XYZ file of C-alpha atoms in Angstrom:
659
model
C -24.581 -41.823 -21.254
C -27.442 -40.354 -19.228
C -30.776 -40.026 -20.970
C -32.617 -36.977 -19.645
C -36.097 -38.488 -19.926
C -38.549 -40.224 -17.626
C -39.705 -43.681 -18.739
C -40.712 -47.028 -17.349
C -42.619 -47.524 -14.115
C -42.143 -44.404 -11.974
C -43.803 -43.344 -8.744
C -43.235 -40.236 -6.667
C -41.762 -36.901 -7.713
C -39.543 -36.616 -10.797
C -37.381 -33.534 -11.462
C -35.828 -33.023 -14.918
C -33.238 -30.325 -15.604
C -30.119 -29.828 -17.656
C -28.186 -28.753 -14.576
C -29.142 -28.455 -10.913
C -27.077 -26.034 -8.840
C -29.019 -26.497 -5.597
C -31.761 -28.870 -4.477
C -33.609 -28.406 -1.194
C -36.021 -31.047 0.071
C -38.307 -29.897 2.878
C -40.360 -32.392 4.841
C -43.119 -31.367 7.236
C -42.229 -32.971 10.535
C -45.636 -32.205 12.040
C -46.177 -30.414 15.333
C -43.181 -29.021 17.074
C -42.743 -27.566 20.522
C -40.305 -24.888 21.600
C -39.432 -23.469 24.983
C -41.407 -20.502 26.316
C -38.961 -17.664 27.025
C -41.604 -15.091 27.933
C -40.655 -13.091 31.054
C -42.163 -14.514 34.222
C -45.534 -13.067 35.143
C -45.554 -10.826 38.229
C -45.961 -12.823 41.437
C -48.481 -10.242 42.607
C -50.902 -9.272 39.870
C -53.928 -6.993 40.329
C -56.535 -5.040 38.352
C -55.872 -6.315 34.815
C -59.076 -8.293 34.267
C -60.308 -5.820 31.634
C -57.097 -6.169 29.603
C -57.212 -9.968 29.723
C -60.877 -9.962 28.779
C -60.229 -7.788 25.722
C -57.435 -10.107 24.576
C -59.728 -13.149 24.893
C -62.570 -11.431 23.040
C -60.337 -10.352 20.180
C -58.947 -13.855 19.728
C -62.461 -15.302 19.583
C -63.457 -12.783 16.895
C -60.322 -13.507 14.846
C -60.838 -17.248 14.955
C -64.479 -16.892 13.981
C -63.280 -14.930 10.933
C -60.647 -17.619 10.201
C -57.790 -15.124 10.692
C -54.821 -14.718 13.034
C -55.371 -12.401 16.004
C -53.330 -9.181 15.906
C -53.238 -7.022 19.045
C -51.138 -4.274 20.530
C -50.931 -3.344 24.221
C -49.906 0.262 24.745
C -49.312 2.601 27.655
C -46.488 4.616 29.237
C -43.323 2.912 30.461
C -43.701 1.180 33.802
C -47.473 0.795 33.607
C -47.254 -2.992 33.393
C -47.764 -3.850 29.713
C -45.217 -6.662 29.678
C -46.499 -7.938 33.019
C -50.082 -8.006 31.743
C -49.016 -9.811 28.575
C -46.838 -12.297 30.485
C -49.663 -13.069 32.901
C -52.075 -13.739 30.021
C -49.481 -15.934 28.266
C -48.936 -17.937 31.449
C -52.647 -18.713 31.598
C -52.946 -19.641 27.894
C -49.655 -21.320 26.969
C -51.350 -24.692 26.398
C -53.405 -23.167 23.574
C -50.245 -22.739 21.479
C -48.724 -26.217 21.092
C -46.411 -25.064 18.284
C -44.578 -22.470 20.307
C -44.622 -19.281 22.376
C -41.946 -16.846 21.185
C -40.843 -13.708 23.032
C -38.778 -11.075 21.200
C -37.654 -7.702 22.554
C -37.644 -5.234 19.665
C -36.059 -2.168 21.245
C -34.246 -0.579 24.152
C -36.528 2.444 24.721
C -34.333 4.288 27.174
C -31.291 4.205 24.880
C -33.482 4.745 21.830
C -31.937 1.696 20.160
C -34.017 -0.538 17.892
C -33.168 -4.177 17.321
C -32.722 -4.639 13.575
C -35.732 -6.329 11.996
C -33.547 -8.983 10.401
C -31.898 -9.948 13.693
C -35.241 -9.932 15.539
C -36.768 -12.212 12.892
C -33.709 -14.434 13.121
C -34.194 -14.709 16.895
C -37.858 -15.677 16.444
C -37.039 -18.288 13.795
C -34.291 -19.810 15.937
C -36.704 -20.099 18.864
C -39.121 -21.912 16.553
C -36.471 -24.486 15.735
C -34.908 -23.114 12.542
C -31.187 -23.904 12.462
C -28.487 -21.339 11.702
C -27.808 -23.099 8.421
C -31.440 -22.749 7.308
C -31.877 -19.059 8.190
C -32.366 -16.948 5.086
C -30.231 -13.838 4.638
C -32.462 -10.810 4.030
C -35.076 -9.304 6.309
C -37.820 -9.824 3.710
C -36.843 -13.457 3.194
C -36.842 -14.116 6.927
C -40.299 -12.537 7.222
C -41.546 -14.844 4.463
C -39.835 -17.779 6.183
C -41.683 -16.970 9.426
C -45.017 -16.708 7.611
C -44.465 -20.063 5.948
C -43.414 -21.653 9.224
C -46.535 -20.433 11.063
C -48.979 -21.482 8.373
C -51.437 -24.058 9.762
C -49.726 -23.785 13.168
C -50.730 -22.408 16.541
C -47.960 -20.010 17.536
C -47.991 -17.033 19.890
C -45.586 -14.185 19.090
C -45.072 -11.707 21.936
C -43.195 -8.638 20.657
C -42.090 -6.392 23.493
C -41.143 -2.708 23.213
C -42.296 -2.397 19.618
C -41.507 1.130 18.471
C -43.137 1.414 15.055
C -45.582 -0.239 12.689
C -42.854 -1.464 10.326
C -41.370 -3.697 13.034
C -44.706 -5.390 13.644
C -45.487 -5.824 9.955
C -42.540 -8.165 9.451
C -43.949 -10.571 12.046
C -47.525 -10.863 10.755
C -48.388 -14.571 10.902
C -50.703 -16.320 8.434
C -52.020 -19.239 10.488
C -55.566 -18.777 11.784
C -54.479 -20.303 15.083
C -51.684 -17.768 15.553
C -51.665 -14.718 17.827
C -49.383 -11.692 17.517
C -49.385 -9.690 20.738
C -47.295 -6.523 20.618
C -46.505 -4.137 23.445
C -45.116 -0.616 23.418
C -45.320 2.811 24.942
C -47.765 4.123 22.396
C -49.911 2.836 19.562
C -47.633 3.164 16.505
C -48.830 5.454 13.755
C -49.478 3.652 10.498
C -50.504 0.427 12.236
C -52.873 -1.488 9.968
C -56.580 -1.390 10.943
C -56.698 -5.119 11.699
C -54.384 -4.570 14.681
C -56.595 -4.161 17.734
C -55.228 -1.645 20.240
C -55.665 -2.296 23.957
C -54.682 0.455 26.357
C -53.151 -0.675 29.649
C -54.237 1.940 32.197
C -52.596 2.904 35.455
C -53.756 1.092 38.579
C -56.740 2.446 40.431
C -55.905 3.651 43.945
C -57.660 0.664 45.529
C -55.593 -1.825 43.550
C -52.374 0.153 44.024
C -52.802 -0.209 47.828
C -53.531 -3.913 47.350
C -50.334 -4.363 45.319
C -48.261 -2.639 48.024
C -49.701 -4.922 50.672
C -49.289 -8.143 48.672
C -45.699 -7.407 47.686
C -44.673 -6.710 51.274
C -46.649 -9.687 52.625
C -44.612 -12.011 50.415
C -41.617 -11.072 52.563
C -43.439 -10.966 55.883
C -43.441 -7.173 56.019
C -46.153 -4.530 56.197
C -46.633 -0.774 56.220
C -49.097 1.517 57.899
C -51.985 3.025 55.959
C -50.169 6.367 55.978
C -46.956 4.795 54.612
C -48.918 2.965 51.900
C -50.542 6.267 50.949
C -47.095 7.844 50.482
C -46.073 5.016 48.147
C -49.328 5.035 46.180
C -49.350 8.807 45.849
C -45.766 8.801 44.585
C -46.257 5.892 42.181
C -49.252 7.480 40.435
C -50.652 4.047 39.537
C -47.498 2.630 37.932
C -46.805 -0.956 39.116
C -43.080 -0.763 38.370
C -42.746 2.288 40.612
C -44.558 0.484 43.434
C -42.372 -2.593 42.983
C -39.176 -0.534 43.051
C -40.150 1.350 46.201
C -41.268 -1.824 47.978
C -38.022 -3.566 46.988
C -36.125 -0.833 48.836
C -38.292 -1.266 51.939
C -37.760 -5.020 52.134
C -34.781 -5.726 54.343
C -34.378 -2.076 55.349
C -34.075 -1.107 58.998
C -36.755 1.059 60.583
C -34.456 4.070 60.284
C -33.684 3.396 56.625
C -37.350 2.848 55.823
C -38.366 6.095 57.489
C -35.658 7.970 55.618
C -36.659 6.443 52.287
C -40.352 7.236 52.749
C -39.539 10.820 53.805
C -37.456 11.214 50.646
C -40.281 9.915 48.478
C -42.828 12.150 50.168
C -40.597 15.191 49.751
C -39.455 14.587 46.142
C -42.568 12.951 44.745
C -42.986 11.399 41.314
C -44.568 14.341 39.543
C -42.554 13.784 36.374
C -43.950 10.284 35.856
C -46.823 11.259 33.565
C -44.354 12.787 31.071
C -41.459 10.483 31.355
C -41.265 7.396 33.497
C -37.476 7.456 33.217
C -37.410 10.530 35.467
C -39.702 8.762 37.900
C -37.485 5.734 38.133
C -34.371 7.875 38.228
C -35.628 9.355 41.476
C -35.608 5.860 42.963
C -32.262 5.071 41.397
C -30.819 8.299 42.758
C -31.836 7.248 46.252
C -30.268 3.810 45.770
C -27.093 5.371 44.399
C -26.850 7.849 47.277
C -26.798 4.966 49.768
C -23.865 3.177 48.106
C -20.427 3.270 49.674
C -17.651 4.990 47.720
C -16.259 1.805 46.153
C -19.633 0.519 44.965
C -20.576 3.950 43.584
C -17.262 4.153 41.713
C -17.791 0.647 40.284
C -21.308 1.655 39.176
C -19.920 4.621 37.253
C -17.162 2.551 35.643
C -19.530 -0.243 34.585
C -21.737 2.359 32.922
C -19.169 2.488 30.113
C -19.874 -1.107 29.104
C -21.330 -1.187 25.569
C -24.131 -3.629 26.463
C -26.457 -4.340 29.349
C -24.965 -7.700 30.412
C -21.396 -8.690 31.245
C -19.240 -11.349 32.887
C -17.592 -11.056 36.288
C -14.139 -11.255 34.707
C -14.815 -8.218 32.546
C -16.166 -6.281 35.539
C -12.934 -7.045 37.400
C -10.921 -5.895 34.387
C -12.897 -2.654 34.072
C -12.990 -1.700 37.742
C -9.479 -2.887 38.587
C -7.995 -3.544 42.019
C -8.581 -6.564 44.235
C -11.114 -8.978 42.647
C -12.636 -9.563 46.094
C -13.323 -5.850 46.429
C -14.937 -5.857 42.992
C -17.085 -8.840 44.011
C -18.205 -6.939 47.124
C -19.127 -3.913 45.000
C -21.141 -6.076 42.586
C -23.043 -7.636 45.482
C -23.861 -4.195 46.878
C -25.092 -3.047 43.464
C -27.340 -6.094 43.264
C -28.618 -5.489 46.796
C -29.446 -1.925 45.749
C -31.337 -3.276 42.690
C -29.017 -1.355 40.388
C -27.791 -4.658 38.923
C -29.204 -8.167 38.747
C -27.324 -11.454 38.442
C -28.630 -14.547 36.662
C -28.170 -18.222 37.491
C -25.006 -18.330 35.367
C -23.356 -15.548 37.357
C -23.752 -13.002 34.559
C -24.648 -9.452 35.587
C -27.332 -7.317 33.962
C -28.252 -3.650 34.001
C -31.930 -2.833 33.884
C -32.524 -0.565 30.881
C -33.116 2.492 33.056
C -30.335 1.650 35.496
C -27.804 1.603 32.658
C -28.957 5.023 31.453
C -28.890 6.276 35.048
C -25.359 4.965 35.570
C -24.186 6.745 32.429
C -25.714 9.985 33.636
C -23.706 9.654 36.842
C -20.495 8.684 35.054
C -20.337 11.361 32.384
C -18.068 10.994 29.312
C -16.206 7.697 29.037
C -12.465 8.156 29.663
C -10.347 7.079 26.723
C -8.263 4.734 28.883
C -11.386 2.930 30.136
C -12.742 2.565 26.604
C -9.390 1.076 25.562
C -9.494 -1.459 28.423
C -12.987 -2.609 27.449
C -12.307 -2.925 23.722
C -8.890 -4.495 24.246
C -10.428 -7.159 26.530
C -13.074 -8.034 23.952
C -10.510 -8.012 21.140
C -8.208 -10.482 22.889
C -11.001 -12.930 23.676
C -12.537 -12.612 20.213
C -9.210 -13.323 18.527
C -8.708 -16.346 20.799
C -12.077 -17.859 19.877
C -11.970 -16.813 16.219
C -8.731 -18.776 15.728
C -10.725 -21.962 16.341
C -13.187 -21.275 13.539
C -10.787 -21.204 10.568
C -7.171 -20.778 9.520
C -7.854 -18.012 7.009
C -5.129 -15.345 6.647
C -5.436 -12.398 9.045
C -3.601 -9.108 9.449
C -4.193 -8.164 13.091
C -1.086 -8.177 15.313
C -2.665 -10.493 17.915
C -2.972 -13.212 15.274
C 0.779 -13.122 14.795
C 1.303 -14.273 18.404
C 0.882 -17.967 19.084
C -1.975 -18.900 21.419
C -1.865 -21.728 23.949
C -5.569 -21.542 24.825
C -7.461 -24.749 24.080
C -11.163 -24.381 23.374
C -13.631 -26.375 21.314
C -15.290 -24.983 18.229
C -18.690 -25.299 19.917
C -17.583 -23.367 23.005
C -15.912 -20.677 20.884
C -19.054 -20.083 18.832
C -21.227 -20.076 21.951
C -19.117 -17.326 23.566
C -19.050 -15.225 20.405
C -22.807 -15.557 19.962
C -23.484 -14.724 23.620
C -21.355 -11.586 23.385
C -22.540 -10.570 19.899
C -24.381 -7.412 20.984
C -21.506 -6.356 23.239
C -18.945 -6.975 20.490
C -20.819 -4.812 17.999
C -21.085 -2.160 20.700
C -17.354 -2.445 21.398
C -16.574 -1.623 17.752
C -18.643 1.557 18.058
C -17.094 2.343 21.443
C -13.637 2.128 19.871
C -14.769 4.456 17.097
C -16.224 6.993 19.555
C -13.032 6.897 21.654
C -10.851 7.531 18.621
C -9.232 4.087 18.843
C -9.336 3.296 15.141
C -6.643 0.612 15.352
C -8.722 -1.459 17.785
C -11.900 -0.919 15.768
C -10.665 -2.549 12.556
C -8.885 -5.355 14.435
C -12.086 -6.288 16.258
C -13.992 -6.262 12.969
C -11.450 -8.599 11.415
C -11.855 -10.992 14.351
C -15.671 -10.943 14.044
C -15.674 -12.283 10.468
C -15.812 -15.931 11.550
C -18.922 -15.434 13.714
C -20.708 -13.339 11.122
C -19.785 -15.642 8.249
C -21.026 -18.770 10.033
C -24.152 -17.352 11.664
C -25.182 -14.812 9.049
C -25.622 -11.717 11.243
C -25.513 -9.574 8.122
C -26.862 -6.324 9.537
C -24.377 -6.353 12.424
C -21.695 -7.425 9.953
C -22.259 -4.483 7.628
C -22.749 -1.912 10.419
C -19.518 -2.852 12.190
C -17.432 -3.255 9.053
C -18.432 0.124 7.688
C -16.949 1.490 10.926
C -13.929 -0.797 10.540
C -13.294 0.345 6.973
C -13.261 4.011 7.986
C -11.048 3.146 10.972
C -8.495 1.352 8.782
C -8.321 4.371 6.496
C -7.812 6.689 9.462
C -4.907 4.529 10.575
C -3.390 4.716 7.113
C -3.158 0.907 7.227
C -3.681 -0.188 3.616
C -3.545 -3.904 4.415
C -6.242 -3.465 7.073
C -8.327 -1.458 4.607
C -7.917 -4.315 2.120
C -9.209 -6.809 4.728
C -12.186 -4.619 5.626
C -13.176 -4.209 1.966
C -13.046 -7.984 1.458
C -14.976 -8.827 4.616
C -17.586 -6.186 3.827
C -17.877 -7.620 0.320
C -18.527 -11.072 1.788
C -21.452 -9.649 3.768
C -22.974 -8.053 0.675
C -22.523 -11.312 -1.225
C -24.326 -13.186 1.550
C -27.263 -10.793 1.189
C -27.275 -11.211 -2.584
C -26.149 -7.587 -3.109
C -23.820 -8.617 -5.892
C -22.971 -5.188 -7.312
C -21.985 -3.869 -3.874
C -19.976 -7.026 -3.231
C -18.160 -6.664 -6.544
C -17.275 -3.045 -5.798
C -15.782 -4.069 -2.431
C -13.685 -6.868 -3.914
C -12.445 -4.657 -6.750
C -11.429 -2.070 -4.158
C -9.708 -4.784 -2.139
C -7.855 -6.011 -5.213
C -6.666 -2.510 -6.073
C -5.329 -2.038 -2.550
C -3.600 -5.443 -2.640
C -1.901 -4.545 -5.924
C -0.817 -1.163 -4.553
C 1.050 -2.736 -1.622
C 2.137 -5.904 -3.423
C 0.023 -8.165 -1.191
C -0.035 -11.427 -3.130
C -2.555 -13.276 -0.972
C -4.908 -10.308 -0.994
C -4.794 -10.208 -4.794
C -5.500 -13.920 -5.083
C -8.366 -13.842 -2.585
C -10.135 -10.814 -4.070
C -9.970 -12.288 -7.583
C -11.318 -15.612 -6.339
C -14.248 -13.853 -4.638
C -15.016 -11.933 -7.830
C -15.297 -15.302 -9.533
C -17.679 -16.480 -6.798
C -19.866 -13.442 -7.482
C -20.124 -14.456 -11.134
C -21.152 -17.962 -10.078
C -23.885 -16.403 -7.913
C -25.113 -14.486 -10.957
C -25.610 -17.841 -12.694
C -28.368 -18.683 -10.194
C -30.334 -15.567 -11.136
C -30.360 -16.375 -14.858
C -32.686 -18.700 -16.737
C -31.220 -17.987 -20.154
C -28.632 -20.679 -20.937
C -26.267 -18.377 -22.805
C -26.316 -15.774 -20.041
C -25.572 -18.487 -17.494
C -22.634 -19.689 -19.565
C -21.386 -16.130 -19.958
C -21.229 -15.670 -16.188
C -19.516 -19.061 -15.812
C -16.874 -18.070 -18.377
C -16.295 -14.775 -16.564
C -15.925 -16.724 -13.305
C -13.283 -18.917 -14.955
C -11.434 -15.815 -16.123
C -11.332 -14.522 -12.530
C -10.130 -17.891 -11.249
C -7.401 -17.976 -13.906
C -6.211 -14.536 -12.802
C -6.190 -15.705 -9.181
C -4.274 -18.840 -10.214
C -1.573 -16.687 -11.772
C -0.760 -15.059 -8.419
C -1.507 -18.016 -6.127
C 1.491 -19.476 -4.326
C 0.071 -21.888 -1.782
C -1.181 -25.493 -2.191
C -4.392 -24.706 -0.328
C -5.092 -21.721 -2.576
C -4.662 -23.912 -5.658
C -6.979 -26.559 -4.185
C -9.701 -24.002 -3.473
C -9.352 -22.533 -6.955
C -9.733 -26.012 -8.451
C -12.944 -26.415 -6.470
C -14.282 -23.123 -7.839
C -13.158 -23.932 -11.400
C -15.006 -27.243 -11.173
C -18.228 -25.419 -10.296
C -17.880 -23.082 -13.271
C -17.129 -25.969 -15.655
C -20.229 -27.805 -14.465
C -22.334 -24.822 -15.526
C -20.656 -25.056 -18.951
C -21.545 -28.794 -19.033
C -17.841 -29.647 -19.381
C -18.060 -32.650 -17.087
C -14.703 -34.269 -17.923
C -12.799 -31.021 -17.332
C -14.741 -30.496 -14.102
C -13.745 -33.975 -12.925
C -10.113 -33.286 -13.747
C -10.200 -30.188 -11.526
C -12.010 -31.687 -8.543
C -9.931 -34.868 -8.223
C -6.651 -33.116 -7.179
C -8.634 -30.684 -5.014
C -10.167 -33.607 -3.148
C -6.769 -35.284 -2.830
C -5.374 -32.140 -1.190
C -8.139 -31.833 1.408
C -8.473 -35.564 2.154
C -5.691 -35.757 4.814
C -6.663 -32.403 6.384
C -9.139 -31.627 9.152
C -11.157 -29.356 6.836
C -14.316 -31.446 6.833
C -16.348 -28.776 5.074
C -14.006 -28.574 2.078
C -13.747 -32.360 1.844
C -17.535 -32.490 1.727
C -17.701 -29.774 -0.945
C -15.235 -31.686 -3.100
C -17.348 -34.812 -2.738
C -20.476 -32.931 -3.757
C -18.942 -31.411 -6.894
C -17.260 -34.701 -7.747
C -20.666 -36.364 -7.661
C -22.084 -33.770 -10.039
C -19.220 -34.233 -12.485
C -19.482 -38.027 -12.370
C -23.255 -37.915 -12.835
C -22.763 -35.730 -15.886
C -20.350 -38.315 -17.290
C -22.886 -41.097 -16.730
C -20.908 -42.769 -13.953
C -24.010 -43.153 -11.799
C -22.714 -45.592 -9.176
C -19.573 -43.519 -8.589
C -21.666 -40.339 -8.411
C -24.018 -41.933 -5.894
C -21.032 -42.901 -3.732
C -19.597 -39.372 -3.941
C -22.922 -37.825 -2.898
C -23.198 -40.282 0.010
C -19.690 -39.343 1.161
C -20.500 -35.636 0.949
C -23.752 -36.242 2.846
C -21.862 -37.964 5.681
C -19.161 -35.279 5.888
C -21.649 -32.403 5.893
C -23.482 -34.152 8.737
C -20.238 -34.463 10.708
C -19.583 -30.747 10.215
C -23.094 -29.753 11.295
C -24.001 -28.334 7.865
C -27.563 -29.610 7.691
C -28.673 -27.587 4.678
C -25.685 -28.802 2.649
C -26.282 -32.358 3.837
C -29.824 -32.214 2.487
C -28.535 -31.014 -0.899
C -26.197 -34.004 -1.115
C -28.975 -36.339 0.006
C -31.381 -34.907 -2.566
C -28.900 -35.346 -5.398
C -28.182 -38.914 -4.305
C -31.884 -39.763 -4.197
C -32.427 -38.085 -7.572
C -30.055 -40.554 -9.184
C -32.454 -43.372 -8.324
C -34.754 -42.024 -11.043
C -32.050 -41.658 -13.676
C -32.198 -44.244 -16.464
C -28.899 -45.205 -18.080
């Protein structure tokens, strides 16, 4: 028997409870250091002393008041806000030993905001928080960031902030922290403790200096008259000067004369209202100088749902000889319409992508199909590696000979995450409903493991509608279940329950046995989640009994050894809540025996964890300690650090239990 009391000589922390569902032990590891991913400061930097001085003064005032420094740089697009911030960061990085984090909050030209939850997730990852430890909701992640920055010296640089709500989520608490935002205007509703710093256009003197320094870096120069044309056209915007100079570098005398005549004739009068029009004038000139093949490739690539892409996809989109496609990509890079990184991945500048779309017009349905189909095939290939759950998509019914590691599969899916979400919406816009739901089904593994809940819900709402449009009831059943899993992950239990009830009804309607079993099992999991929200013992037991009822219903339609093993695992958890330790042990033993010879490390670890809880409840302390140690080792092998810590905490807790 276990006596639930503390006695004898005890030191350290003692936790007493009738039942512990989850135990998290957090240890402060002291100072940490993360990589600085802030964009590189401009190589030529002029006339921003006043901005840097204001930043320094504001930080001194904040520290004197024992508060974090909150600032916002604002000014029209292309004026050099990010450059000014990056230059200041470069000079002051050493003052932030706990990390410098750069997050881009929006794509202004496409009027697309990064979701607050995903942006917070990016910041937390850069500060060393693992995927397993990321909390689910936006509010929880904001609280997690505040807690992480307390008593630390962290710099948060938030680029292209569009509204006050975005910035509010990132407010740090540490007095040594600095939040430096940047955007095109000072957001309305910004709290008074945010200090606004306007980044003005360059004075004429400094604009001429920038022209000269940029050209001198490449051993080139212009006459005073030519510099005046550039400065007059740029209207004090550094990005406009940089773009014009980039076209002059490497140009022949004839090309340079033609370019400067075009600038003098067309001007940049629209810049004060909309810098996109200003930059489009430059992009138009670059586009007009492309050969026919490169211009056609530019228009085709405009259809891509994101701003970055691989060479292989470009070849697939453009078609023809891969060497010709490679030549076109090089020409587009030479024209500064694309850039290529060290990994050979191509990128559109924000404005260049919008410009390319304006040249391309509506996306042809056949091109949209090629893009989505390419992403679907690769996503299915990599998703297969993540689990052997049942799927409905036709590509899953074809055997794959591709060998890829789990790590590589997840890395590709994560790298393409934005493009994949965009591909779902592209399929929807092109009327390709069948591809839309299939791609959603293939994304479940990535979303489930990495917790991209906002992307998950956005795409699967599209996928659900797409399945209905196809009249594919089985696909609709899958979408309801996968959408329910997302809501469950966010703790939106009522929404999750509605999805799984819908899924169950659809499964019954078409006689889909596995769908019935799965949806009933998930309804039981929802009831187990409700246990965590209850302090009243009887209410907790009521939810556990309802969970058992759902598992019994699932058992009645189950017809697969793995399904029975998983249901035994879930039944064990419910019985532990009911303090029926012997019955819980009787369920978990055969479940563990089933998973033992398999490669499912995660389920073996879960069985070990629940076995330890059952054994501890029965007073078999040594056996429980061994079970927890086994679970701890298996979770570590599977990379589940948060689960490993739970097993470790329960094992250590037994050291204080008196028999």
